[in-house]
Coordinates of C-alpha atoms and ligand atoms in Angstrom, one line a residue:
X1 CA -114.2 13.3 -43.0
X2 CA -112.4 12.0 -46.2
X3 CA -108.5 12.4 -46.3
X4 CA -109.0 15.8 -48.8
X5 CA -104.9 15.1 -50.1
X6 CA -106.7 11.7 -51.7
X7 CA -109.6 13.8 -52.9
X8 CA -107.3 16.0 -55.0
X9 CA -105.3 13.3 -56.6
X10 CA -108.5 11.1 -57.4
X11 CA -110.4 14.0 -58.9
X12 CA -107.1 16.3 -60.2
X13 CA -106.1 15.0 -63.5
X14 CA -102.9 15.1 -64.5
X15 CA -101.8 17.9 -67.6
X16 CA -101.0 14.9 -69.6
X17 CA -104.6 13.2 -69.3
X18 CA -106.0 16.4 -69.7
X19 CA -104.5 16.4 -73.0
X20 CA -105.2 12.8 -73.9
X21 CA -108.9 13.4 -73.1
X22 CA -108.7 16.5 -75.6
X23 CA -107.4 14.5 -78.4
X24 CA -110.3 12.2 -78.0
X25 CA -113.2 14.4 -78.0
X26 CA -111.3 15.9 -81.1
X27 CA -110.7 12.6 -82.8
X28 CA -114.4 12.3 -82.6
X29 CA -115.3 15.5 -84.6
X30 CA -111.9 15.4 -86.9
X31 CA -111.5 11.7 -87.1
X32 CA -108.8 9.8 -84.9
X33 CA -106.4 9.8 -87.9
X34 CA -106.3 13.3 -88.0
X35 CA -105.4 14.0 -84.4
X36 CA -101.8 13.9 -83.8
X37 CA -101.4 13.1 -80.3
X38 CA -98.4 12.4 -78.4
X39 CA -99.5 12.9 -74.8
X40 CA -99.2 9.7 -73.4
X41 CA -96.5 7.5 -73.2
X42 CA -98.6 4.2 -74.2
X43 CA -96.4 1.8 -76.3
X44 CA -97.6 1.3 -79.5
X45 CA -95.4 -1.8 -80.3
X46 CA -97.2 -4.9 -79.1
X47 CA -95.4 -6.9 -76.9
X48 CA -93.3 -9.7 -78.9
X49 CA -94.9 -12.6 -79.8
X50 CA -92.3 -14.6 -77.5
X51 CA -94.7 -13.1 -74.8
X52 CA -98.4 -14.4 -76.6
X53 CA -96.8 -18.0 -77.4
X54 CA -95.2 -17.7 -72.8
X55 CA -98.9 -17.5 -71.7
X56 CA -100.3 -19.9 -74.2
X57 CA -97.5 -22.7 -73.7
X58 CA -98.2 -22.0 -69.9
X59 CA -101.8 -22.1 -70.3
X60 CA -101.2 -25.2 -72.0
X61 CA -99.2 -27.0 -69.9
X62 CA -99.8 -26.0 -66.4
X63 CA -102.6 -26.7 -64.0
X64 CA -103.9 -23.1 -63.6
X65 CA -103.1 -23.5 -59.5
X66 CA -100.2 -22.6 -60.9
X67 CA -100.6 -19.8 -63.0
X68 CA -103.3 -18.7 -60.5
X69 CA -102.1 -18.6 -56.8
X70 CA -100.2 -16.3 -54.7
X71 CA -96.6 -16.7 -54.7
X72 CA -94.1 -15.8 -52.5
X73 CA -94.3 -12.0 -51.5
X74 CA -90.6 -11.7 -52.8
X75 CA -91.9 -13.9 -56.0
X76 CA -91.8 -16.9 -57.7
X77 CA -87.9 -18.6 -56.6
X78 CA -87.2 -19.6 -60.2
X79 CA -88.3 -15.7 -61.8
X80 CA -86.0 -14.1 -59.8
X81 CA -83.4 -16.6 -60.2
X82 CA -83.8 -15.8 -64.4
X83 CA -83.6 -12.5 -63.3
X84 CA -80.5 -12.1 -61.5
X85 CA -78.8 -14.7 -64.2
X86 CA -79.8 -12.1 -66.6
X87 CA -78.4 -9.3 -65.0
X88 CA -75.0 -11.0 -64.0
X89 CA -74.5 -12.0 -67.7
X90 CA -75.4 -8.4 -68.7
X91 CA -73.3 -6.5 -65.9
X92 CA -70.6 -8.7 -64.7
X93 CA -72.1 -8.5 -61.4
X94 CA -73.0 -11.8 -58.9
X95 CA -76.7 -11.4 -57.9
X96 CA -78.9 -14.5 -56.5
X97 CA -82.4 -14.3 -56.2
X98 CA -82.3 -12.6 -52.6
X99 CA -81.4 -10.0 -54.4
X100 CA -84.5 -9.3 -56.3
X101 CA -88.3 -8.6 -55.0
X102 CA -90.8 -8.4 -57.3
X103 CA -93.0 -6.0 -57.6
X104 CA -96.8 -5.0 -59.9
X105 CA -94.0 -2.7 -62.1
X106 CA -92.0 0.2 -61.3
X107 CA -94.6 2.8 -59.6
X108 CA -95.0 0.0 -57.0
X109 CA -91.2 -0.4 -56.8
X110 CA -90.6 3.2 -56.3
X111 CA -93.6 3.3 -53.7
X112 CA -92.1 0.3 -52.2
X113 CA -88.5 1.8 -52.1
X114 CA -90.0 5.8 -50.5
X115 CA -91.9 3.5 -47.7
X116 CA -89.0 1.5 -46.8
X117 CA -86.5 4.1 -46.7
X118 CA -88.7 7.6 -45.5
X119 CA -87.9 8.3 -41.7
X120 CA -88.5 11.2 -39.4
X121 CA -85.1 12.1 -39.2
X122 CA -84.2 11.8 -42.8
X123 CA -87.4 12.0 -45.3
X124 CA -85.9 14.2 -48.8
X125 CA -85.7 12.9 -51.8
X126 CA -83.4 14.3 -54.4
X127 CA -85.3 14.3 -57.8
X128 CA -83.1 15.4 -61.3
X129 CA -85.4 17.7 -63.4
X130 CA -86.8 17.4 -65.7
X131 CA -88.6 14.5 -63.7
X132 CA -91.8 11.9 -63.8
X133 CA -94.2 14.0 -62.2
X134 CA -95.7 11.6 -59.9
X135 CA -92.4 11.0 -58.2
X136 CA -93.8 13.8 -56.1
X137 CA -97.2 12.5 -55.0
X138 CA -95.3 9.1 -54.4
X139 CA -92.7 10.5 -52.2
X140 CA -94.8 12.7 -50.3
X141 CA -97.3 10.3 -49.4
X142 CA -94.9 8.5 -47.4
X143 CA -93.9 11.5 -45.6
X144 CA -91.1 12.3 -47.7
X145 CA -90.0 15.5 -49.5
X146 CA -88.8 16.1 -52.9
X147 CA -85.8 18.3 -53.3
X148 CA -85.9 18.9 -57.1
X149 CA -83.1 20.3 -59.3
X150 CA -83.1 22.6 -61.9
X151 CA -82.4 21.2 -65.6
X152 CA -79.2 21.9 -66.4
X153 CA -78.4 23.2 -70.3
X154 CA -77.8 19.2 -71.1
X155 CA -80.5 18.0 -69.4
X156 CA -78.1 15.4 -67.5
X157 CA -77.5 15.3 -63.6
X158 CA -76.3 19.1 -62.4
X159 CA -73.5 17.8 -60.0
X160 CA -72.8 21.4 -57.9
X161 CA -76.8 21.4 -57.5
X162 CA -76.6 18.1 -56.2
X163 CA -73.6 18.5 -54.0
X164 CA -75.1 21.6 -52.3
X165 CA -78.8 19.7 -52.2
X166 CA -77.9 17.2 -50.3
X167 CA -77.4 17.5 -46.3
X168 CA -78.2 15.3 -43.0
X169 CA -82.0 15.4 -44.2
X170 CA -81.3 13.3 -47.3
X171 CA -82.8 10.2 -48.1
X172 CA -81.9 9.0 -51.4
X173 CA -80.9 10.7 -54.9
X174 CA -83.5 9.5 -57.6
X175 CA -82.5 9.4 -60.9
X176 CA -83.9 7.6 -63.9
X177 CA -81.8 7.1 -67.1
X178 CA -82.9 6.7 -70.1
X179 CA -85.2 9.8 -69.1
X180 CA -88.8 10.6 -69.0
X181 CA -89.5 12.9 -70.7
X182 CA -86.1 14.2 -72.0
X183 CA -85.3 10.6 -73.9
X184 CA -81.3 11.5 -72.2
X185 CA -78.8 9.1 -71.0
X186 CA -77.0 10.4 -68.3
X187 CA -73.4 9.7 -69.3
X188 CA -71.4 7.3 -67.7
X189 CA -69.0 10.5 -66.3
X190 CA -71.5 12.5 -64.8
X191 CA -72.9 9.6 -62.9
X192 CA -69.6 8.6 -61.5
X193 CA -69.3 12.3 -60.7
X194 CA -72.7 12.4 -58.9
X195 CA -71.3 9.0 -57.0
X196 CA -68.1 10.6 -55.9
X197 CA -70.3 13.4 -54.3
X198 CA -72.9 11.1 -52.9
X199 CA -70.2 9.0 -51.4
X200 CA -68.5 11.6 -49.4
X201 CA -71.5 13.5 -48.3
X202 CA -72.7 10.1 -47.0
X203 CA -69.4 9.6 -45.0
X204 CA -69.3 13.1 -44.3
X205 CA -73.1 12.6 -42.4
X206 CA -72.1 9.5 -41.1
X207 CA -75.2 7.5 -43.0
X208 CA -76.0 6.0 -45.7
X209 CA -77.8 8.3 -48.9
X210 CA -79.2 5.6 -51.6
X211 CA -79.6 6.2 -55.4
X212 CA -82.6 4.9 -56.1
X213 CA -82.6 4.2 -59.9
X214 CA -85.7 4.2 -62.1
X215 CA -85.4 2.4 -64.7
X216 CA -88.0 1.3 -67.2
X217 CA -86.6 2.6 -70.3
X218 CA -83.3 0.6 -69.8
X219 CA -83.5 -1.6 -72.4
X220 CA -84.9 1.3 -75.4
X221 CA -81.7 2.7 -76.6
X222 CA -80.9 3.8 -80.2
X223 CA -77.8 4.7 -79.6
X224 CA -74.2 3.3 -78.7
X225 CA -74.0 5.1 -75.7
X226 CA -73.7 2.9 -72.7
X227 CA -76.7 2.8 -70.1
X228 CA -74.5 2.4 -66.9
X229 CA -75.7 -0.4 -64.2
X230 CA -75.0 2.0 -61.3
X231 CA -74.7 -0.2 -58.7
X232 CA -71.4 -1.2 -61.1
X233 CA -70.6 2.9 -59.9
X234 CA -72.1 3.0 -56.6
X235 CA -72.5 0.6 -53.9
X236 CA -76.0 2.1 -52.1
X237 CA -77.7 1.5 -55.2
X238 CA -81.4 -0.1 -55.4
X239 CA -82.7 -0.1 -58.6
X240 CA -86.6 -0.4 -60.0
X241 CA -87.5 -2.0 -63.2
X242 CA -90.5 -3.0 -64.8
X243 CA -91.4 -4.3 -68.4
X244 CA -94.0 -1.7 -68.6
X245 CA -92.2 -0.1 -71.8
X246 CA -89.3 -2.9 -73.0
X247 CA -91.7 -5.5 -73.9
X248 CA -95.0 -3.4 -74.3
X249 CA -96.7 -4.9 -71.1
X250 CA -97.8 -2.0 -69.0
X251 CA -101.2 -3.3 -68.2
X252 CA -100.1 -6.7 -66.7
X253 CA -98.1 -4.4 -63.4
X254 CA -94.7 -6.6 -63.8
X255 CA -91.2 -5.3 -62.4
X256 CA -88.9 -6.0 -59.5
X257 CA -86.6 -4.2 -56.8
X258 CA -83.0 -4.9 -56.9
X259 CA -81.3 -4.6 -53.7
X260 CA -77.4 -5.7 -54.6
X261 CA -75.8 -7.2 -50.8
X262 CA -73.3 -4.7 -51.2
X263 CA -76.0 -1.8 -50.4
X264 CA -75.3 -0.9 -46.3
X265 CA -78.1 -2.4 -44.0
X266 CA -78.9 -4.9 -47.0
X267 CA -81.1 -7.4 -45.0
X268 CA -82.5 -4.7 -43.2
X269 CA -83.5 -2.9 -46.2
X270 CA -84.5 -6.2 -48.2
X271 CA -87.1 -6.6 -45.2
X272 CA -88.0 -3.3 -45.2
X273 CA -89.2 -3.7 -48.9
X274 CA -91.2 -7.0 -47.8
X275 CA -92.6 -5.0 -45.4
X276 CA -93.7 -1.6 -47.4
X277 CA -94.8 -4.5 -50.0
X278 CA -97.2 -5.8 -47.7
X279 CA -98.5 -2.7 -45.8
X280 CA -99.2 -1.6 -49.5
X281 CA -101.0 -4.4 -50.3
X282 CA -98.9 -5.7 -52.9
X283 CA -99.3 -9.0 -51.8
X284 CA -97.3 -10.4 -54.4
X285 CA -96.5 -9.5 -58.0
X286 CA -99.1 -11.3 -60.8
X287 CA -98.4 -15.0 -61.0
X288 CA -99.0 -15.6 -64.8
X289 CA -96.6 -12.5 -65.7
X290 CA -94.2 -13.7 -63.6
X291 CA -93.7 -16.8 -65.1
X292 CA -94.2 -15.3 -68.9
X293 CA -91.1 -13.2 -67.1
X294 CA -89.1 -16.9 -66.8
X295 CA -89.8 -17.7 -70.2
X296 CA -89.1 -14.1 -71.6
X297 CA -86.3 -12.7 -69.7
X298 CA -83.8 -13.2 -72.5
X299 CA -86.0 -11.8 -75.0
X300 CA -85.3 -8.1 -76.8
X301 CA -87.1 -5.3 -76.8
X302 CA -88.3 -4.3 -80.4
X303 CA -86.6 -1.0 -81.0
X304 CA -87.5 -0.7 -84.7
X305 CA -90.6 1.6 -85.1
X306 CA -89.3 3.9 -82.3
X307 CA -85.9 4.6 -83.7
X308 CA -87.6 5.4 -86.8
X309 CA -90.3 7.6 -85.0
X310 CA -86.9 9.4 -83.4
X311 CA -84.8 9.8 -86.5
X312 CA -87.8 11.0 -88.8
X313 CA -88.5 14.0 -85.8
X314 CA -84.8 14.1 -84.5
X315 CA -83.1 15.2 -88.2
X316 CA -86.1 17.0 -89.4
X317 CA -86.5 19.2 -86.1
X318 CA -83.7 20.1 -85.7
X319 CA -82.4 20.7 -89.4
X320 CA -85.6 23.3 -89.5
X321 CA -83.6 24.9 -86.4
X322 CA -85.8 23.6 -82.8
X323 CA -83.7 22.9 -80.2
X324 CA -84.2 19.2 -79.1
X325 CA -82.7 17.1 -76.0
X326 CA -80.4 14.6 -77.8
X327 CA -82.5 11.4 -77.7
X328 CA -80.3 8.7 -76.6
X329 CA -83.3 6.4 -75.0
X330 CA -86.8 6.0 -73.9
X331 CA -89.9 7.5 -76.4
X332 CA -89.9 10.6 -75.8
X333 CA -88.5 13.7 -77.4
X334 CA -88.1 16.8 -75.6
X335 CA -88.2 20.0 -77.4
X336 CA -87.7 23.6 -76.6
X337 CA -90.8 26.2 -77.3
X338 CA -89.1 28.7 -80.0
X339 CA -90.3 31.3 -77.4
X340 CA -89.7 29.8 -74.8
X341 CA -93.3 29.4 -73.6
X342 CA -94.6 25.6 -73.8
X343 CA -97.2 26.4 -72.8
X344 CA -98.2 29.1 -75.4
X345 CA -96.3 26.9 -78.2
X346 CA -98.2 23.7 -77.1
X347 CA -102.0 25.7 -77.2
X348 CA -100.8 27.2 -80.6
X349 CA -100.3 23.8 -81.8
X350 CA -103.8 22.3 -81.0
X351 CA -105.2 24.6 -83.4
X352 CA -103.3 21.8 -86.1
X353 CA -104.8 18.9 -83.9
X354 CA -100.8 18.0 -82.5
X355 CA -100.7 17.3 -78.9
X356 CA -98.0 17.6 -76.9
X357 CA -97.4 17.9 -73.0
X358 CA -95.4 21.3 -71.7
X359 CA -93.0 20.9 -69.6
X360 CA -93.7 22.5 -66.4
X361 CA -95.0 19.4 -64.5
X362 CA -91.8 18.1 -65.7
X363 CA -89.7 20.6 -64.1
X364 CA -88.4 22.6 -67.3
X365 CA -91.5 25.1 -68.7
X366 CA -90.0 25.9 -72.0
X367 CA -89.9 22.3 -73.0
X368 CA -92.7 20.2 -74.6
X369 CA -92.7 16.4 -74.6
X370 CA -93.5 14.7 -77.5
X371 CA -94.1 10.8 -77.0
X372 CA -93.7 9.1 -80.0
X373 CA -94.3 5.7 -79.3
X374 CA -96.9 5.9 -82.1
X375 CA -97.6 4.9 -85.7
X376 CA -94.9 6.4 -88.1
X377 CA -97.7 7.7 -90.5
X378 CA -98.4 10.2 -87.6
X379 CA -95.2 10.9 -87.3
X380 CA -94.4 12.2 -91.0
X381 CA -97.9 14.3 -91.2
X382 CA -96.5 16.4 -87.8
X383 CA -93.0 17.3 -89.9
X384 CA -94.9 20.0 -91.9
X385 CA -96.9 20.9 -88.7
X386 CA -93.7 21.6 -86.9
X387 CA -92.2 23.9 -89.6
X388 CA -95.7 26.1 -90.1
X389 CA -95.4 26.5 -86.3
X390 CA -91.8 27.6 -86.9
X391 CA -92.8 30.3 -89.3
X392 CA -95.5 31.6 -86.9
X393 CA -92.8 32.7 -84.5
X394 CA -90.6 34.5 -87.8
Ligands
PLP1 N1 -91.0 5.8 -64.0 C1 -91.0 6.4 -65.1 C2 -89.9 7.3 -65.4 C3 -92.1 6.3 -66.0 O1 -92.1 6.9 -67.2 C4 -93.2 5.4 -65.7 C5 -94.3 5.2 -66.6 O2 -94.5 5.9 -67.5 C6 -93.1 4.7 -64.4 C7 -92.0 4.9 -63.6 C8 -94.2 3.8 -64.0 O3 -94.1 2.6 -64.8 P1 -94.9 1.3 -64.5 O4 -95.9 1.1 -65.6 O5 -93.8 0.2 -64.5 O6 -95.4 1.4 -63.2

């Protein structure tokens, strides 16, 4: 007998590859210019050249033993010492490399972080909606359950649903900021709200409840809003990061776990990540990246074609009268169905060959998210798209 949970999830597709597969088997009758898809949240922007001239420098000069071989299951000493420098110039905060793990990017952080923390006696997770959708098979395949809250009218963190959400059986809060799929940045005030409550339920249980803070969309911001380093807010904090998105690297599997010393239980639960790490069969993080990582850490994410994608569909969408998430962050843009009904509004729009994801799997069904980490071509031919759809509904 085969474990039938693992069945479903190998077989099940997700909506969003669902989609993606559509807008292939139409690119082949329409042409792949003509199919406007923003399913899939794929960065378009190739990773900085910084990154092409790291691997052949290290190519170059290295013996490839040591590009090659295992490291450390915590990773390379001198990667996580960049890292933590990083951080501590960016944040004001004092973190040494025993601070950081590394990890094959933020999937296997979070996985990492649910194994480590998930108990018998305390085993929910508190997920925001509108959330990543595989935050639930994650948690619940380490015996975990995801306590999920509505989306408020701002889309940010819905402090009285958290404060009632959360009793003796809580684990951790999860929150991820800049947001998938909602493009939000929680502000600075309604995380030190959802802190203040965290705090004092924690004391009021008598144990500690984590934040566990996803965060590969830190670094793609087009605003001047600040993306708060909670662990600056909030003491339990670990946080999982990943260059997936910042410098376009999603298929190399590079990130890290930050686990500050001021987090209760630290060495406890800095072990505990070693061992989910290794029960997962992490082993360690991939060698080459994590020295491109060394070389890299200082360098900036390229922001350019995105914030164009944004502003292009931001003003234009919103002047024609949609009601959109405010975009602070991330590549995503997450608009509300003129009926109400993404999934009606989203099947309506196929019929003009744009593709977009509705919002149920992300906790908020009359919401559609539109990636636009794509070419800004494709962007301006879905304007006039948008507004036909508009009229449909008049
Ligand atoms: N968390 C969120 C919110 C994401 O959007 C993604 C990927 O799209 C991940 C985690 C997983 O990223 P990674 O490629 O680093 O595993």
């Amino acid at each position: 007998m085969i474990s039938q949970d693992m069945v479903k999830l190998g077989t099940a597709r997700s909506v969003i590859r669902d989609i993606f597969e559509f807008g292939m088997q139409r690119a082949q009758v329409v042409g792949e210019e003509n199919v406007l898809d923003f399913s899939i949240g794929n960065p378009s922007v190739p990773a900085p050249k910084e990154v092409q001239d790291a691997i052949k420098d290290i190519i170059a000069e290295l013996p490839p033993k040591a590009y090659h071989s295992y490291t450390s299951s915590a990773g390379d000493n001198n990667t996580r010492t960049a890292i933590a420098e990083n951080l501590n110039k960016r944040f004001g905060t004092d973190y040494t490399l025993n601070n950081i793990f590394m990890t094959c990017g933020a999937a296997a952080s979070l996985n990492i972080c649910f194994k480590a923390m998930i108990t018998d006696e305390a085993n929910e997770i508190i997920v925001q909606a509108p959330f990543f959708p595989e935050y639930k098979f994650f948690i619940e395949a380490h015996g975990g359950k995801m306590v999920l809250l509505d989306p408020p009218e701002d889309l940010t963190i819905d402090i009285d649903a958290l404060e009632k959400a959360i009793t003796k059986k809580t684990k951790a809060v999860l929150l991820n900021s800049p947001n998938n799929p909602s493009g939000v940045i929680y502000p600075k005030e309604n995380l030190e709200a959802a802190a203040k409550i965290i705090k004092a339920k924690s004391e009021e249980f008598g144990q500690p409840i984590y934040i566990i803070s996803d965060e590969p969309y830190r670094e793609l911001v087009y605003t001047d809003e600040e993306v708060a380093h909670i662990p600056n807010l909030y003491d339990n904090t670990v946080i999982c990061y990943s260059w997936s998105k910042s410098l376009s690297l999603p298929g190399e599997r590079i990130g890290y776990i930050l686990v500050p010393n001021k987090v209760e239980n630290y060495q406890e639960l800095y072990a505990a990540v070693g061992g989910a790490a290794r029960i997962l069969g992490y082993v360690c993080a991939p060698s080459l990246f994590q020295r491109v990582i060394t070389r890299c850490i200082d360098v900036p994410a390229d922001l350019e074609v995105y914030k164009k994608n944004r502003d292009i569909l931001y003003n234009n969408l919103t002047k024609m009268g949609y009601k959109v998430a405010k975009p602070g962050g991330a590549f995503y843009l997450f608009i509300q169905a003129p009926n109400l009904d993404a999934d009606e509004f989203c099947e309506r729009a196929k019929k003009y060959d744009l593709l977009m994801v509705p919002g149920a799997g992300f906790g908020a069904k009359d919401y559609m998210r539109l990636s636009y980490c794509v070419d800004t071509e494709k962007i301006e031919k879905a304007v006039p798209i948008f507004e036909k759809l508009l009229a449909e509904y008049k």
